[in-house]
Amino acid sequence: MNQQLTFAPADDGLWEQYDQLATRAYGHPIGDITHLREHADLQVAVRGGRVVAGGLGLLVDQFFGGTPVPSACLGDGCVAPEERGDHLATDMASERLRPLIDRGAVISTISTSSTGYARRLGWGAPTNVLAWAVATDDLKHSFASEDFEVEHGLTDEAEALQRDLARQWNGPVHRPTWWTRWKQDKSNLTTYRFARPGHPTAGLLSLTTKRHERHGMSLVVHDFWAADQPAAAAMLAFLGRHNSRARTTTFRRGALPPYPTLLHGLRHHRTTAEAWHPWMLRVLDVPEAIRLRGWPGDLTTAVPIEIENEDGDRGRWMLQIKAGTAEIVPTYVQGQVTFTRHQLAVWYAGGYRSTTSARMAGVHAVSEKTLATLVRSTTHFEPWLPDHF
């Protein structure tokens, strides 16, 4: 521990060292370290010529308010077990963000079980993340496909549908061209398209199977993109047709959009939910993140707010929204609403669905009307992150 610790971008040799370290730290190989080598940034910590920590970073866009915003998505981070306890993960997070910020990232998303340290660094969790499981028989007896046709494989039209639907939520990734192939190869996904005869694609479903030890299998759904309720019902009916071999259908964490199709459609509501660690968002550059986000076209307002900075002090800002655009500039006016850094992230993602939920989360406001205006400004779309990295 007496040798100096340095941080560096990984060359070929350091990539290999980090791959070995991650296998030791996680207890199993991490395939993404190999699969994402052409697309990801890897920063490592080195002590005495040996890699002792690191993690991948992806610069991709995420949709907020219907508009793509450059995001630093961090994943596959670890610290050598013998190095833990000295806050190296915190220092490593800063080093991993630095090159992505230089390339234009204004927000950052992570999915981590260590939510405490992430929260202290300014990441906030906008919404719960659940994996849903339902008996495949229940799907078969509860949903009908009407006149939808099902075709195997992905097309340009289906990818366009996915992008259009992704814009209608806060958080989905604007998938780069390599994203789908990576996911298909990683999880052995099979993709299906749904459409009425003579009509455009209205649904996109990707799934894999998990074999049981004795016989049969279960279905695991990774993508569930439906343009409307009939398309969603047709997709659920298609899953139900697997009931002779698949006892259970599981919607992988975050795969099922937060609309109540199952709640209103199942004859017997016997779904089970498994909680996962949430995806967390951090605003890296407040003015640019505000400028690049989409905003309601019918809202015109100017609200003085105070935002906690990295030193724990509060900066005063004037947020101005008009005709679908917004800007935030420093001001001397006392704020009417006060955000911590993680509260700012939750608000940015539309995680506060009402003034009640904002106040219960600790957001301070001197005016209920002003708080209601702020909540309305980001809740046009709901938070949902179906993409994992």
PDB file of C-alpha atoms in Angstrom, residues 189-358:
ATOM      1  CA  LEU A 189     -31.679 -12.954 -27.947  1.00  0.00           C
ATOM      2  CA  THR A 190     -34.390 -13.793 -30.462  1.00  0.00           C
ATOM      3  CA  THR A 191     -36.396 -10.859 -31.831  1.00  0.00           C
ATOM      4  CA  TYR A 192     -39.984 -10.756 -33.082  1.00  0.00           C
ATOM      5  CA  ARG A 193     -42.026  -8.032 -34.804  1.00  0.00           C
ATOM      6  CA  PHE A 194     -45.766  -7.487 -34.489  1.00  0.00           C
ATOM      7  CA  ALA A 195     -48.034  -5.750 -36.995  1.00  0.00           C
ATOM      8  CA  ARG A 196     -51.548  -5.870 -38.374  1.00  0.00           C
ATOM      9  CA  PRO A 197     -51.693  -7.044 -41.992  1.00  0.00           C
ATOM     10  CA  GLY A 198     -50.705  -4.217 -44.311  1.00  0.00           C
ATOM     11  CA  HIS A 199     -49.744  -1.900 -41.442  1.00  0.00           C
ATOM     12  CA  PRO A 200     -46.362  -0.774 -40.058  1.00  0.00           C
ATOM     13  CA  THR A 201     -44.625  -2.599 -37.229  1.00  0.00           C
ATOM     14  CA  ALA A 202     -46.357  -1.813 -33.934  1.00  0.00           C
ATOM     15  CA  GLY A 203     -44.449  -4.023 -31.496  1.00  0.00           C
ATOM     16  CA  LEU A 204     -40.940  -5.308 -30.899  1.00  0.00           C
ATOM     17  CA  LEU A 205     -40.096  -8.149 -28.542  1.00  0.00           C
ATOM     18  CA  SER A 206     -36.751  -9.777 -27.766  1.00  0.00           C
ATOM     19  CA  LEU A 207     -36.372 -12.758 -25.498  1.00  0.00           C
ATOM     20  CA  THR A 208     -34.171 -15.654 -24.520  1.00  0.00           C
ATOM     21  CA  THR A 209     -34.847 -18.958 -22.842  1.00  0.00           C
ATOM     22  CA  LYS A 210     -33.544 -20.442 -19.645  1.00  0.00           C
ATOM     23  CA  ARG A 211     -33.574 -24.215 -19.445  1.00  0.00           C
ATOM     24  CA  HIS A 212     -34.730 -25.965 -16.316  1.00  0.00           C
ATOM     25  CA  GLU A 213     -32.654 -28.715 -14.803  1.00  0.00           C
ATOM     26  CA  ARG A 214     -35.138 -31.505 -15.570  1.00  0.00           C
ATOM     27  CA  HIS A 215     -37.314 -30.391 -18.468  1.00  0.00           C
ATOM     28  CA  GLY A 216     -38.877 -27.372 -20.082  1.00  0.00           C
ATOM     29  CA  MET A 217     -37.725 -23.799 -19.864  1.00  0.00           C
ATOM     30  CA  SER A 218     -38.708 -20.296 -18.802  1.00  0.00           C
ATOM     31  CA  LEU A 219     -38.881 -17.233 -21.030  1.00  0.00           C
ATOM     32  CA  VAL A 220     -36.865 -14.126 -20.201  1.00  0.00           C
ATOM     33  CA  VAL A 221     -38.025 -10.948 -21.959  1.00  0.00           C
ATOM     34  CA  HIS A 222     -35.370  -8.283 -22.615  1.00  0.00           C
ATOM     35  CA  ASP A 223     -37.202  -5.842 -24.932  1.00  0.00           C
ATOM     36  CA  PHE A 224     -40.890  -4.988 -24.804  1.00  0.00           C
ATOM     37  CA  TRP A 225     -41.744  -2.053 -27.072  1.00  0.00           C
ATOM     38  CA  ALA A 226     -45.414  -1.586 -27.963  1.00  0.00           C
ATOM     39  CA  ALA A 227     -46.909   1.342 -29.874  1.00  0.00           C
ATOM     40  CA  ASP A 228     -50.350   0.903 -28.293  1.00  0.00           C
ATOM     41  CA  GLN A 229     -52.444  -1.321 -26.043  1.00  0.00           C
ATOM     42  CA  PRO A 230     -53.561  -3.773 -28.780  1.00  0.00           C
ATOM     43  CA  ALA A 231     -49.945  -4.343 -29.778  1.00  0.00           C
ATOM     44  CA  ALA A 232     -48.955  -4.937 -26.146  1.00  0.00           C
ATOM     45  CA  ALA A 233     -51.811  -7.427 -25.751  1.00  0.00           C
ATOM     46  CA  ALA A 234     -50.733  -9.255 -28.912  1.00  0.00           C
ATOM     47  CA  MET A 235     -47.172  -9.493 -27.609  1.00  0.00           C
ATOM     48  CA  LEU A 236     -48.344 -10.893 -24.272  1.00  0.00           C
ATOM     49  CA  ALA A 237     -50.605 -13.366 -26.092  1.00  0.00           C
ATOM     50  CA  PHE A 238     -47.616 -14.509 -28.155  1.00  0.00           C
ATOM     51  CA  LEU A 239     -45.653 -15.150 -24.967  1.00  0.00           C
ATOM     52  CA  GLY A 240     -48.633 -17.104 -23.641  1.00  0.00           C
ATOM     53  CA  ARG A 241     -48.416 -19.527 -26.568  1.00  0.00           C
ATOM     54  CA  HIS A 242     -45.223 -20.886 -25.014  1.00  0.00           C
ATOM     55  CA  ASN A 243     -47.211 -22.287 -22.055  1.00  0.00           C
ATOM     56  CA  SER A 244     -46.713 -25.941 -23.015  1.00  0.00           C
ATOM     57  CA  ARG A 245     -42.946 -25.655 -22.428  1.00  0.00           C
ATOM     58  CA  ALA A 246     -42.400 -22.492 -20.404  1.00  0.00           C
ATOM     59  CA  ARG A 247     -44.059 -22.469 -17.016  1.00  0.00           C
ATOM     60  CA  THR A 248     -42.917 -18.907 -16.237  1.00  0.00           C
ATOM     61  CA  THR A 249     -42.323 -15.737 -18.217  1.00  0.00           C
ATOM     62  CA  THR A 250     -39.964 -13.230 -16.624  1.00  0.00           C
ATOM     63  CA  PHE A 251     -39.603  -9.629 -17.690  1.00  0.00           C
ATOM     64  CA  ARG A 252     -35.974  -8.874 -16.989  1.00  0.00           C
ATOM     65  CA  ARG A 253     -35.298  -5.961 -14.640  1.00  0.00           C
ATOM     66  CA  GLY A 254     -36.719  -2.802 -16.160  1.00  0.00           C
ATOM     67  CA  ALA A 255     -37.845  -4.601 -19.339  1.00  0.00           C
ATOM     68  CA  LEU A 256     -41.566  -4.104 -18.762  1.00  0.00           C
ATOM     69  CA  PRO A 257     -42.609  -0.471 -19.268  1.00  0.00           C
ATOM     70  CA  PRO A 258     -44.303   1.150 -16.264  1.00  0.00           C
ATOM     71  CA  TYR A 259     -47.798   0.969 -17.700  1.00  0.00           C
ATOM     72  CA  PRO A 260     -50.458  -1.247 -16.113  1.00  0.00           C
ATOM     73  CA  THR A 261     -51.042  -3.720 -18.969  1.00  0.00           C
ATOM     74  CA  LEU A 262     -50.635  -6.757 -16.734  1.00  0.00           C
ATOM     75  CA  LEU A 263     -52.575  -5.181 -13.877  1.00  0.00           C
ATOM     76  CA  HIS A 264     -55.637  -4.564 -16.048  1.00  0.00           C
ATOM     77  CA  GLY A 265     -55.248  -7.573 -18.354  1.00  0.00           C
ATOM     78  CA  LEU A 266     -54.629 -10.649 -16.224  1.00  0.00           C
ATOM     79  CA  ARG A 267     -57.652 -12.635 -15.110  1.00  0.00           C
ATOM     80  CA  HIS A 268     -55.803 -13.657 -11.973  1.00  0.00           C
ATOM     81  CA  HIS A 269     -53.206 -11.139 -10.893  1.00  0.00           C
ATOM     82  CA  ARG A 270     -50.513 -13.508  -9.703  1.00  0.00           C
ATOM     83  CA  THR A 271     -47.387 -11.680 -10.803  1.00  0.00           C
ATOM     84  CA  THR A 272     -44.358 -11.567  -8.562  1.00  0.00           C
ATOM     85  CA  ALA A 273     -41.819  -8.765  -8.448  1.00  0.00           C
ATOM     86  CA  GLU A 274     -38.140  -8.932  -7.599  1.00  0.00           C
ATOM     87  CA  ALA A 275     -36.464  -5.672  -6.668  1.00  0.00           C
ATOM     88  CA  TRP A 276     -33.135  -4.767  -8.260  1.00  0.00           C
ATOM     89  CA  HIS A 277     -30.725  -1.991  -7.465  1.00  0.00           C
ATOM     90  CA  PRO A 278     -31.993   1.129  -9.231  1.00  0.00           C
ATOM     91  CA  TRP A 279     -30.453   2.999 -12.102  1.00  0.00           C
ATOM     92  CA  MET A 280     -29.070   6.274 -10.836  1.00  0.00           C
ATOM     93  CA  LEU A 281     -28.601   9.601 -12.583  1.00  0.00           C
ATOM     94  CA  ARG A 282     -26.176  12.462 -11.942  1.00  0.00           C
ATOM     95  CA  VAL A 283     -26.170  15.896 -13.547  1.00  0.00           C
ATOM     96  CA  LEU A 284     -22.556  16.708 -14.432  1.00  0.00           C
ATOM     97  CA  ASP A 285     -23.011  20.076 -16.152  1.00  0.00           C
ATOM     98  CA  VAL A 286     -26.145  21.842 -14.948  1.00  0.00           C
ATOM     99  CA  PRO A 287     -26.435  24.586 -17.619  1.00  0.00           C
ATOM    100  CA  GLU A 288     -25.736  22.233 -20.541  1.00  0.00           C
ATOM    101  CA  ALA A 289     -27.940  19.434 -19.193  1.00  0.00           C
ATOM    102  CA  ILE A 290     -30.816  21.900 -18.863  1.00  0.00           C
ATOM    103  CA  ARG A 291     -30.202  23.379 -22.321  1.00  0.00           C
ATOM    104  CA  LEU A 292     -30.029  20.040 -24.124  1.00  0.00           C
ATOM    105  CA  ARG A 293     -33.073  18.436 -22.497  1.00  0.00           C
ATOM    106  CA  GLY A 294     -36.550  18.580 -24.027  1.00  0.00           C
ATOM    107  CA  TRP A 295     -39.182  20.691 -22.253  1.00  0.00           C
ATOM    108  CA  PRO A 296     -42.984  21.143 -22.515  1.00  0.00           C
ATOM    109  CA  GLY A 297     -43.908  23.426 -25.391  1.00  0.00           C
ATOM    110  CA  ASP A 298     -46.845  24.952 -23.511  1.00  0.00           C
ATOM    111  CA  LEU A 299     -44.931  26.042 -20.407  1.00  0.00           C
ATOM    112  CA  THR A 300     -43.460  29.513 -19.872  1.00  0.00           C
ATOM    113  CA  THR A 301     -41.902  30.273 -16.506  1.00  0.00           C
ATOM    114  CA  ALA A 302     -38.915  31.693 -14.671  1.00  0.00           C
ATOM    115  CA  VAL A 303     -38.099  30.088 -11.310  1.00  0.00           C
ATOM    116  CA  PRO A 304     -35.209  30.950  -8.961  1.00  0.00           C
ATOM    117  CA  ILE A 305     -33.761  27.750  -7.483  1.00  0.00           C
ATOM    118  CA  GLU A 306     -30.821  26.795  -5.307  1.00  0.00           C
ATOM    119  CA  ILE A 307     -28.695  23.730  -6.071  1.00  0.00           C
ATOM    120  CA  GLU A 308     -26.149  22.066  -3.833  1.00  0.00           C
ATOM    121  CA  ASN A 309     -22.696  21.879  -5.435  1.00  0.00           C
ATOM    122  CA  GLU A 310     -19.907  19.344  -4.956  1.00  0.00           C
ATOM    123  CA  ASP A 311     -18.573  21.255  -1.937  1.00  0.00           C
ATOM    124  CA  GLY A 312     -21.931  21.150  -0.188  1.00  0.00           C
ATOM    125  CA  ASP A 313     -22.602  24.854  -0.756  1.00  0.00           C
ATOM    126  CA  ARG A 314     -25.655  26.143  -2.581  1.00  0.00           C
ATOM    127  CA  GLY A 315     -25.511  28.036  -5.831  1.00  0.00           C
ATOM    128  CA  ARG A 316     -28.344  30.322  -6.884  1.00  0.00           C
ATOM    129  CA  TRP A 317     -29.761  29.844 -10.369  1.00  0.00           C
ATOM    130  CA  MET A 318     -32.591  31.236 -12.475  1.00  0.00           C
ATOM    131  CA  LEU A 319     -34.342  28.558 -14.536  1.00  0.00           C
ATOM    132  CA  GLN A 320     -36.223  29.913 -17.544  1.00  0.00           C
ATOM    133  CA  ILE A 321     -38.476  27.734 -19.717  1.00  0.00           C
ATOM    134  CA  LYS A 322     -40.199  28.906 -22.875  1.00  0.00           C
ATOM    135  CA  ALA A 323     -41.536  27.285 -26.059  1.00  0.00           C
ATOM    136  CA  GLY A 324     -39.955  23.888 -25.465  1.00  0.00           C
ATOM    137  CA  THR A 325     -36.502  25.178 -24.531  1.00  0.00           C
ATOM    138  CA  ALA A 326     -34.831  26.117 -21.259  1.00  0.00           C
ATOM    139  CA  GLU A 327     -31.736  27.743 -19.848  1.00  0.00           C
ATOM    140  CA  ILE A 328     -30.379  28.183 -16.356  1.00  0.00           C
ATOM    141  CA  VAL A 329     -28.051  31.025 -15.390  1.00  0.00           C
ATOM    142  CA  PRO A 330     -26.459  32.222 -12.139  1.00  0.00           C
ATOM    143  CA  THR A 331     -28.473  34.759 -10.170  1.00  0.00           C
ATOM    144  CA  TYR A 332     -28.422  36.680  -6.899  1.00  0.00           C
ATOM    145  CA  VAL A 333     -32.135  36.056  -6.302  1.00  0.00           C
ATOM    146  CA  GLN A 334     -32.928  33.776  -3.371  1.00  0.00           C
ATOM    147  CA  GLY A 335     -34.235  30.409  -4.520  1.00  0.00           C
ATOM    148  CA  GLN A 336     -37.865  29.406  -4.058  1.00  0.00           C
ATOM    149  CA  VAL A 337     -36.995  25.711  -4.407  1.00  0.00           C
ATOM    150  CA  THR A 338     -33.836  24.013  -3.112  1.00  0.00           C
ATOM    151  CA  PHE A 339     -32.344  20.825  -4.566  1.00  0.00           C
ATOM    152  CA  THR A 340     -29.539  18.640  -3.345  1.00  0.00           C
ATOM    153  CA  ARG A 341     -27.526  17.159  -6.195  1.00  0.00           C
ATOM    154  CA  HIS A 342     -29.362  13.827  -6.098  1.00  0.00           C
ATOM    155  CA  GLN A 343     -32.743  15.583  -5.842  1.00  0.00           C
ATOM    156  CA  LEU A 344     -31.821  17.588  -8.925  1.00  0.00           C
ATOM    157  CA  ALA A 345     -31.132  14.341 -10.792  1.00  0.00           C
ATOM    158  CA  VAL A 346     -34.462  12.819  -9.769  1.00  0.00           C
ATOM    159  CA  TRP A 347     -36.333  15.974 -10.814  1.00  0.00           C
ATOM    160  CA  TYR A 348     -34.450  16.077 -14.135  1.00  0.00           C
ATOM    161  CA  ALA A 349     -35.603  12.511 -14.881  1.00  0.00           C
ATOM    162  CA  GLY A 350     -39.225  13.217 -13.980  1.00  0.00           C
ATOM    163  CA  GLY A 351     -39.025  11.092 -10.845  1.00  0.00           C
ATOM    164  CA  TYR A 352     -41.163  13.427  -8.725  1.00  0.00           C
ATOM    165  CA  ARG A 353     -44.657  12.807 -10.059  1.00  0.00           C
ATOM    166  CA  SER A 354     -46.312  15.311  -7.710  1.00  0.00           C
ATOM    167  CA  THR A 355     -45.457  18.039  -5.225  1.00  0.00           C
ATOM    168  CA  THR A 356     -46.284  15.548  -2.479  1.00  0.00           C
ATOM    169  CA  SER A 357     -43.661  13.058  -3.665  1.00  0.00           C
ATOM    170  CA  ALA A 358     -41.089  15.879  -4.012  1.00  0.00           C
TER     171      ALA A 358
END
